[in-house]
Short mmCIF file of C-alpha atoms and ligand atoms in Angstrom, two decimals:
data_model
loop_
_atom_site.label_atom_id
_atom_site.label_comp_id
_atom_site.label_asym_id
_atom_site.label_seq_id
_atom_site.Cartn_x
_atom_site.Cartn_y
_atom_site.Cartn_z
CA UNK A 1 11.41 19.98 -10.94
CA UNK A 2 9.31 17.78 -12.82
CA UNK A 3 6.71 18.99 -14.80
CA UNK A 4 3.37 17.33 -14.58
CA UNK A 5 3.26 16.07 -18.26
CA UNK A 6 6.03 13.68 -17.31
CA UNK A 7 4.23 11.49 -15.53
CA UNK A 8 1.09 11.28 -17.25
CA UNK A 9 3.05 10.29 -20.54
CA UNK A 10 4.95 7.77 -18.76
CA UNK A 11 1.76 6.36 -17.51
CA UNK A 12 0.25 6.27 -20.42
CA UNK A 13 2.81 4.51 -22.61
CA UNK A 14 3.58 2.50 -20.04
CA UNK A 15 3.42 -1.44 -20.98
CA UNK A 16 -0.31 -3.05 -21.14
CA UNK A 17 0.46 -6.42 -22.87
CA UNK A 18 2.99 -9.48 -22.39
CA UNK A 19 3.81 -9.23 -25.96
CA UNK A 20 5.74 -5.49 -26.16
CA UNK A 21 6.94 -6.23 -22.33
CA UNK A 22 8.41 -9.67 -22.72
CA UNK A 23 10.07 -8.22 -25.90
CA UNK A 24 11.73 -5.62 -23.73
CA UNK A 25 12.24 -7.20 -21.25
CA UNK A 26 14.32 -9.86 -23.70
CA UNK A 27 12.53 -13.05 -21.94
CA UNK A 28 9.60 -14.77 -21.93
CA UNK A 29 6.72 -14.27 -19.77
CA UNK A 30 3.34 -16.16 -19.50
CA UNK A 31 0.51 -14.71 -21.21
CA UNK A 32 -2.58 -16.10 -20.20
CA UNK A 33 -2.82 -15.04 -16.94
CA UNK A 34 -6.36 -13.88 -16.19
CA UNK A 35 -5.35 -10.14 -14.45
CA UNK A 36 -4.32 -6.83 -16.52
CA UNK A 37 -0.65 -5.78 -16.77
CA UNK A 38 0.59 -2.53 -15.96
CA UNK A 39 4.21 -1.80 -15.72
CA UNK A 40 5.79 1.67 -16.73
CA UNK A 41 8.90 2.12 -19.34
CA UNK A 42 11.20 3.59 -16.63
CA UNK A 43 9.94 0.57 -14.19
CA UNK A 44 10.37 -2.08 -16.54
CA UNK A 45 14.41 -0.98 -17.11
CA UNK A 46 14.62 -1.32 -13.08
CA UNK A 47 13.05 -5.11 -13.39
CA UNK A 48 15.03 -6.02 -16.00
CA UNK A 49 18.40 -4.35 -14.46
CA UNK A 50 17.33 -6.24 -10.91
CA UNK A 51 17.43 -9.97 -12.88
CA UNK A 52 15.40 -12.20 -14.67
CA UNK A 53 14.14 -13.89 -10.93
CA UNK A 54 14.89 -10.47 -9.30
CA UNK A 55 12.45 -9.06 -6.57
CA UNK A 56 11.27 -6.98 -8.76
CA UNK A 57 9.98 -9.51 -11.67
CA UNK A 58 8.84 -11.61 -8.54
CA UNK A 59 5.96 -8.62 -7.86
CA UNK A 60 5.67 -6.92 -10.65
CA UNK A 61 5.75 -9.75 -13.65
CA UNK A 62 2.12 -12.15 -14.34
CA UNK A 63 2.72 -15.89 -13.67
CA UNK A 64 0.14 -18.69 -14.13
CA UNK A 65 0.29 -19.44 -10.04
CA UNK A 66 -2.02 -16.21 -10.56
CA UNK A 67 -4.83 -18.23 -12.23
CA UNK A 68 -5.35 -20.51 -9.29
CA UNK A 69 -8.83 -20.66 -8.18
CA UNK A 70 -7.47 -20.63 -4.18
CA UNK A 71 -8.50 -17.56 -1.62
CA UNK A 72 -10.95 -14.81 -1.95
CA UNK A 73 -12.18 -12.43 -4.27
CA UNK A 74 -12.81 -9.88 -1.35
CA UNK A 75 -10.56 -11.23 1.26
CA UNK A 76 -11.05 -8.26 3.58
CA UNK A 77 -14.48 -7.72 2.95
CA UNK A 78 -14.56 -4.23 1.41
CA UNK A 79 -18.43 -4.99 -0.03
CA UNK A 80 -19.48 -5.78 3.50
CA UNK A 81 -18.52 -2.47 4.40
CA UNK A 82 -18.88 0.10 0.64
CA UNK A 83 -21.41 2.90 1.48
CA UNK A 84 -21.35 4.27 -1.99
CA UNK A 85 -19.23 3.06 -4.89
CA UNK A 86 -16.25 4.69 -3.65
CA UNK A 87 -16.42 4.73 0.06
CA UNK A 88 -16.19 2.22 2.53
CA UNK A 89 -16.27 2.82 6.35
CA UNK A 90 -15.36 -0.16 8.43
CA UNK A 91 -13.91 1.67 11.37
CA UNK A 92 -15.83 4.01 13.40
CA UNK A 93 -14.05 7.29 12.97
CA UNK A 94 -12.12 6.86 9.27
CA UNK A 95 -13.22 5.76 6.10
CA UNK A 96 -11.51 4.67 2.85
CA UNK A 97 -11.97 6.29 -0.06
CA UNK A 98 -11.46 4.54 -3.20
CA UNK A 99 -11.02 7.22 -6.07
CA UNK A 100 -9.47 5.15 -9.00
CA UNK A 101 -9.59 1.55 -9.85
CA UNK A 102 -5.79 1.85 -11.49
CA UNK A 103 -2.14 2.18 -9.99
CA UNK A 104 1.08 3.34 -10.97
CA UNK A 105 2.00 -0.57 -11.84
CA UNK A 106 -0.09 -3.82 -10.97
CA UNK A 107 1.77 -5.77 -8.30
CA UNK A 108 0.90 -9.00 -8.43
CA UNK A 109 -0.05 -9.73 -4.84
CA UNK A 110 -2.24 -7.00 -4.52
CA UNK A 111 -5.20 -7.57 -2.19
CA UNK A 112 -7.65 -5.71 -4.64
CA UNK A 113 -6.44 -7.67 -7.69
CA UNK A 114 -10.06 -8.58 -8.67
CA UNK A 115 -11.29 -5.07 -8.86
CA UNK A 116 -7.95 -3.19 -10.39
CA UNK A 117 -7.63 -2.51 -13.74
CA UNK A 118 -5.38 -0.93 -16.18
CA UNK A 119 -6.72 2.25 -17.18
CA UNK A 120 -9.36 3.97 -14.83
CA UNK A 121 -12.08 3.98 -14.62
CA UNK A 122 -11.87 7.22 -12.21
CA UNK A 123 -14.97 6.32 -10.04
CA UNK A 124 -17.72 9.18 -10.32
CA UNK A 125 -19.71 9.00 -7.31
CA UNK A 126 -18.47 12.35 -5.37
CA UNK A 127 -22.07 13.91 -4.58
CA UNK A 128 -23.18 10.32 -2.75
CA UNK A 129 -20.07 9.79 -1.16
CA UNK A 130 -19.69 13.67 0.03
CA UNK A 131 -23.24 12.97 1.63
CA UNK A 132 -22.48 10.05 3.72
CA UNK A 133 -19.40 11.86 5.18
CA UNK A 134 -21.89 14.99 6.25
CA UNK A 135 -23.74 13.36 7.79
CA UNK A 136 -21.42 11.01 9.94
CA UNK A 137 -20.10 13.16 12.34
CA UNK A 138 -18.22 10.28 13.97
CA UNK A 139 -15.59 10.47 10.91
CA UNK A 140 -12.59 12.35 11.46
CA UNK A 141 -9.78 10.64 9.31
CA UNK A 142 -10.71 10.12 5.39
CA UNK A 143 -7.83 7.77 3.78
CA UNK A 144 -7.66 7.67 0.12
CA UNK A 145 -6.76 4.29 -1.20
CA UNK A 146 -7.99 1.98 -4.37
CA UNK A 147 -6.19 2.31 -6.69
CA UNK A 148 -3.70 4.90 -6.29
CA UNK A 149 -4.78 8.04 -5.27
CA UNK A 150 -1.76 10.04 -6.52
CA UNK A 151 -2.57 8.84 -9.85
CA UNK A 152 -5.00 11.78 -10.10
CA UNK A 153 -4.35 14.94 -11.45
CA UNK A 154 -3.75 17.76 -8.81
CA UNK A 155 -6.65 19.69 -9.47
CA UNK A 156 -8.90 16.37 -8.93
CA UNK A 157 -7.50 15.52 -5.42
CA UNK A 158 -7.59 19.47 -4.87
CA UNK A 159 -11.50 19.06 -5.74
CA UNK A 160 -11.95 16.23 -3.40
CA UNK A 161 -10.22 17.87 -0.38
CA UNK A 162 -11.77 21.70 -0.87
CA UNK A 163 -14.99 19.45 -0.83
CA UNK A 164 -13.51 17.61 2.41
CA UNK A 165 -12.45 21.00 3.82
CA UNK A 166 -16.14 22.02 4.22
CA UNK A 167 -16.87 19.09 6.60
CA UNK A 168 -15.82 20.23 9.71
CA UNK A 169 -15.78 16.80 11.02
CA UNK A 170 -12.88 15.68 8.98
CA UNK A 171 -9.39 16.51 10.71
CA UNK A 172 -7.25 14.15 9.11
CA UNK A 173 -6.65 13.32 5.35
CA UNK A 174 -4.40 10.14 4.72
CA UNK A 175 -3.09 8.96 1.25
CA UNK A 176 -1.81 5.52 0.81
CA UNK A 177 0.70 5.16 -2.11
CA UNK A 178 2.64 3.47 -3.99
CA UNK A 179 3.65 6.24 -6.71
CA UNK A 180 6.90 7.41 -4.53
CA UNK A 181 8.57 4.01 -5.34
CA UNK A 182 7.06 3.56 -8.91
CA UNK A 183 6.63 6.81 -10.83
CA UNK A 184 8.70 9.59 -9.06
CA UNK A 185 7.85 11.83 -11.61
CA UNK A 186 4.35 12.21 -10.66
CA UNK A 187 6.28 13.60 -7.22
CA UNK A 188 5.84 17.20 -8.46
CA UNK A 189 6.86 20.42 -7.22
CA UNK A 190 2.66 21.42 -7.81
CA UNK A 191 1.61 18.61 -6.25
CA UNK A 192 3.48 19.25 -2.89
CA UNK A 193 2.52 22.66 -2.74
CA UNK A 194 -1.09 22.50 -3.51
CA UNK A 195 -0.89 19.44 -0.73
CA UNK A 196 0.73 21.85 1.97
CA UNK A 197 -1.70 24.75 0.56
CA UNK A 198 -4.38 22.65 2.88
CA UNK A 199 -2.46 21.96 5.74
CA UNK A 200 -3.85 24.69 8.02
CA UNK A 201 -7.06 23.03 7.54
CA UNK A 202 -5.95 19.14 8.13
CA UNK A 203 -2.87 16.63 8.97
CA UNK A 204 -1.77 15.09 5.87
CA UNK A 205 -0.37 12.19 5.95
CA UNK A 206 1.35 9.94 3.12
CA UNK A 207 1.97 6.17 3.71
CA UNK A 208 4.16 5.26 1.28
CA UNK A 209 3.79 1.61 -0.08
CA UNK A 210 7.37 -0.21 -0.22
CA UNK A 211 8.56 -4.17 0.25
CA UNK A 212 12.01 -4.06 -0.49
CA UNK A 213 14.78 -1.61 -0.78
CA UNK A 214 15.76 -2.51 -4.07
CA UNK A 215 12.45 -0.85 -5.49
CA UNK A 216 13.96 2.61 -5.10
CA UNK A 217 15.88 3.90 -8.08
CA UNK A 218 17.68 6.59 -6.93
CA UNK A 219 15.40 8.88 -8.86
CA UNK A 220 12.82 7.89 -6.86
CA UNK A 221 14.67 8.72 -3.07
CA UNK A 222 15.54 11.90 -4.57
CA UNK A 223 12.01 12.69 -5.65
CA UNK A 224 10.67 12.05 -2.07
CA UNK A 225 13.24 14.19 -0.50
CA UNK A 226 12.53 17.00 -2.36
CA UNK A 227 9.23 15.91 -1.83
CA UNK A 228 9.22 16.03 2.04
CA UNK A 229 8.09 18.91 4.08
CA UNK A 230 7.93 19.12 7.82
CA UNK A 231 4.11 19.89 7.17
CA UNK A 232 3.22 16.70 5.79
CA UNK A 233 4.04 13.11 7.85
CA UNK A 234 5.65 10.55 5.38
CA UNK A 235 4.69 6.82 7.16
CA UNK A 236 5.58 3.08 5.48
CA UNK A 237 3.27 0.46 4.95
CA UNK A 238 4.67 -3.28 3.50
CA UNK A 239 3.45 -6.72 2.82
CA UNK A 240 5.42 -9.87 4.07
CA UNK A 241 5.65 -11.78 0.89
CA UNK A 242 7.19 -15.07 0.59
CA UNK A 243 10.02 -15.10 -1.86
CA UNK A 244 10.49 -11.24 -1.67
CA UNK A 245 10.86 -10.09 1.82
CA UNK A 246 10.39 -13.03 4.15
CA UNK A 247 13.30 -12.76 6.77
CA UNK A 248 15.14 -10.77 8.85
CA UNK A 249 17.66 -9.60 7.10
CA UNK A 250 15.66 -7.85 4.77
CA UNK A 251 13.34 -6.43 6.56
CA UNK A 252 16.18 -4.67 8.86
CA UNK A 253 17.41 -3.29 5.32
CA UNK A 254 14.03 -2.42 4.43
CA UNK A 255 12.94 -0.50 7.84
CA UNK A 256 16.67 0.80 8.01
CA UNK A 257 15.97 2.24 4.62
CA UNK A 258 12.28 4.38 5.83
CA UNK A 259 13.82 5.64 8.71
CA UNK A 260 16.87 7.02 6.89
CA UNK A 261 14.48 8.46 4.66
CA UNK A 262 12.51 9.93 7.04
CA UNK A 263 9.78 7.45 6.41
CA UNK A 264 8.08 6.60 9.79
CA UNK A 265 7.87 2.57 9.74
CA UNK A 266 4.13 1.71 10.51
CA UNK A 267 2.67 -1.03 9.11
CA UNK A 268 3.96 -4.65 7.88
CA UNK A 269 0.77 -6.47 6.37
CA UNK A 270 0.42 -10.22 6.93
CA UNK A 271 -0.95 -11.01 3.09
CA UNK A 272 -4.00 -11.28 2.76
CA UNK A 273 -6.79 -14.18 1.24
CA UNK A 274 -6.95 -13.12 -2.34
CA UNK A 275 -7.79 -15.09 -4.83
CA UNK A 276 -5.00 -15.24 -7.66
CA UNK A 277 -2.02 -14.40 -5.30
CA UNK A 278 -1.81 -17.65 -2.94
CA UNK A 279 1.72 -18.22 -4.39
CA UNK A 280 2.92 -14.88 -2.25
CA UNK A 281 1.18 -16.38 1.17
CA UNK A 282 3.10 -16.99 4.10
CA UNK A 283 1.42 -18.97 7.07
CA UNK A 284 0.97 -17.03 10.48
CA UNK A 285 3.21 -19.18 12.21
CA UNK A 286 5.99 -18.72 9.77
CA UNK A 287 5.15 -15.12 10.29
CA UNK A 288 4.99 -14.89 13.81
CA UNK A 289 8.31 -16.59 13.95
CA UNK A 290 10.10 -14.13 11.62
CA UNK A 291 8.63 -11.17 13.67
CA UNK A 292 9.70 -12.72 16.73
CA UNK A 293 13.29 -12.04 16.03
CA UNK A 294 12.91 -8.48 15.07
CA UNK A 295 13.73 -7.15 18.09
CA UNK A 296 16.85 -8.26 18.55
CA UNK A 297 18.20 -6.74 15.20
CA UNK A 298 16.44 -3.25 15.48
CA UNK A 299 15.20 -1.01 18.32
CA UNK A 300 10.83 -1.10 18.66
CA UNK A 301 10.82 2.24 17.79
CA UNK A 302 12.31 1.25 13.90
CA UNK A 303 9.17 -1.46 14.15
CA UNK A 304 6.23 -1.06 12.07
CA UNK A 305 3.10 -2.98 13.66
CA UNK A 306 2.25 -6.01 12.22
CA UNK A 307 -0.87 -7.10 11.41
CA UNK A 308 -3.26 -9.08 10.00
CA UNK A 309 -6.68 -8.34 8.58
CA UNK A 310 -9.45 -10.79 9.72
CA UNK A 311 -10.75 -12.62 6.29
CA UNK A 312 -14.41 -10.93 5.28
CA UNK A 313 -14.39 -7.69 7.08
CA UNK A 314 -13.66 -8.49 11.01
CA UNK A 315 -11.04 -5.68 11.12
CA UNK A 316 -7.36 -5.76 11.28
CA UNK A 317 -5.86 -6.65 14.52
CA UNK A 318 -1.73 -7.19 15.42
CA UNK A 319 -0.79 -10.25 14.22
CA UNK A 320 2.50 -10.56 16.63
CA UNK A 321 0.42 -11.23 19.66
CA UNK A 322 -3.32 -11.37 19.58
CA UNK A 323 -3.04 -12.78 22.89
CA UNK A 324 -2.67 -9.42 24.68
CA UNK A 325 -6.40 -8.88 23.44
CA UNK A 326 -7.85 -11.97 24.60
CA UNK A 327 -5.26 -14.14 26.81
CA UNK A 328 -5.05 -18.00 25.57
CA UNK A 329 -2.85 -18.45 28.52
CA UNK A 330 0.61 -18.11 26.13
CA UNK A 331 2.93 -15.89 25.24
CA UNK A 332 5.09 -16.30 22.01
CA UNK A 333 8.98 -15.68 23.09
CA UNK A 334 11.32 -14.59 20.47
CA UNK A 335 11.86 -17.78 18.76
CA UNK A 336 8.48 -17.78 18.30
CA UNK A 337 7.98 -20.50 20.86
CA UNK A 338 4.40 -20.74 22.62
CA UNK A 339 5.30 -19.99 26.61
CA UNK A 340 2.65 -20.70 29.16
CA UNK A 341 2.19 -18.73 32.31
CA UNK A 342 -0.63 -17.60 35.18
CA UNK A 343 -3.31 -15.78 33.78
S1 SF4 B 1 -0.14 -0.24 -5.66
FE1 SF4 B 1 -1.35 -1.14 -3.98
S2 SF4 B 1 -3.48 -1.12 -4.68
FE2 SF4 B 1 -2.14 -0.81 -6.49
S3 SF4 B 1 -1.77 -2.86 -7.35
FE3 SF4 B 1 -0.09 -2.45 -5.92
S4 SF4 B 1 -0.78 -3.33 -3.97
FE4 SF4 B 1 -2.59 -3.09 -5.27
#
């Protein structure tokens, strides 16, 4: 069992500047890219043991493709949407709330690039954000996002959901992650069982955040393991990135890899807009074409849904077919060929 010191010292001497990383890392690495670096000790052994041009550097390590002045600042329209500093509710009965402004590491592609940072700050709105939720009865799912919620301590996130318990609305509680992958240690014994401690009162659910298999030390699968608990639903959420996990044959590995770890595949995120990570885009087509052959290599249930969020706030929608929504008449066939028939 880990104790919960581990992780908080590994965060915090974890690598903030090119300089001390490249010199571990023993190459170079461009330094005047315009976002923050945050990479752990532990995580930085795992880049360098995965190769110079690994996956791993690919996500994790700033290039200068990250100062081009291409895509959007908010490419999913999260202002559009922010009822208080920390909560934004888009979709009728959930709403996101953002806790931190940091992460376990800074992946380069990350859709919130241009409002992550390095080192906090924990966002401080809880009185205004606990408001809104009373009195929006329509909310019934509260998903913690930012930033990584898991980056709190326990007794924080055990604030925020005794606060959540006394909503009666609120059934479900959701925590998107990426800490699982990055800093196992943070995986505690405590943290599971003050977790489960609220599961009488709602479903928890954990969506881990993973884009390739070889981002799991084996640390890390034996954290989650002892981590798991038939009380709490483990799901997987990925990007498609060019370079890292565009085709087939990793993606197979990839959802082979969830299920086997008891990791419910559920979402595969067409990237998004953002400013600063064009270099990771993929088009839709190119997309579309990769999903189409999916099915052929794994059974649907192994499938995650795959979607795309609408640039500046219109919602995410699947990105395989929107035609089932409104019929243009085609239907993509699994080459990814465009198929006419009767409406
Ligand atoms: S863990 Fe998620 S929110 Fe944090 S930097 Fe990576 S992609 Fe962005």
């Amino acid at each position: 069992v880990n104790s919960p010191a581990d992780w908080q010292t590994e965060l915090s001497s974890a690598f903030r500047d090119t300089h001390s990383l490249a010199q571990f890392l023993g190459q170079e690495i461009d330094n005047d890219v315009r976002y923050p670096l945050l990479i752990t000790k532990k995580y930085a052994q795992l880049i360098k043991d995965n190769g110079v041009d690994g996956v791993l550097a690919r996500q994790f390590l700033p290039t200068q493709s990250e100062n081009s002045e291409k895509g959007f600042i908010d490419p999913i329209g999260d202002k559009k949407f922010s009822k208080t500093s920390q909560l934004i509710h888009r979709y009728h009965n959930r709403a996101l709330l953002i806790p931190t402004t940091t992460c376990p590491i800074l992946c380069r592609y990350c859709f919130r690039k241009n409002e992550l940072n390095s080192d906090g700050p924990f966002a401080q709105d809880q009185e205004a954000t606990l408001n809104y939720l009373q009195t929006h009865p329509e909310i019934e799912e509260i998903i913690f996002t930012g930033g990584d919620p898991f980056i709190l301590t326990d007794n924080k996130i055990s604030q925020w959901l005794h606060a959540l318990a006394s909503i009666d609305h609120i059934k479900f509680i959701r925590f998107h992650s990426r800490v699982p992958v990055i800093l196992p240690s943070r995986m505690t014994l405590e943290l599971k069982n003050m977790l489960t401690s609220f599961v009488d009162r709602f479903q928890i659910i954990i969506v881990i955040h993973s884009n390739h298999v070889s981002e799991w030390s084996p640390e890390a699968i034996q954290s989650l393991r002892n981590f798991q608990s038939e009380n709490l639903i483990f799901l997987s959420q990925s990007v498609l990135l060019k370079g890292i996990n565009d085709n087939q044959k990793t993606l197979k590995e990839l959802f082979h890899f969830f299920v086997q770890n008891k990791i419910r595949p559920y979402y595969l995120h067409h990237p998004d807009q953002v400013k600063g990570a064009e270099h990771f885009e993929l088009s839709l087509e190119e997309g579309r074409r990769i999903w189409a052959g999916m099915h052929d290599l794994i059974p649907g249930w192994m499938l995650p849904q795959y979607t795309i969020d609408i640039p500046h706030g219109h919602g995410k929608t699947q990105a395989f077919n929107p035609e089932s929504i409104e019929f243009s008449g085609s239907f993509l066939d699994r080459k990814g060929r465009k198929v006419p028939v009767d409406k």
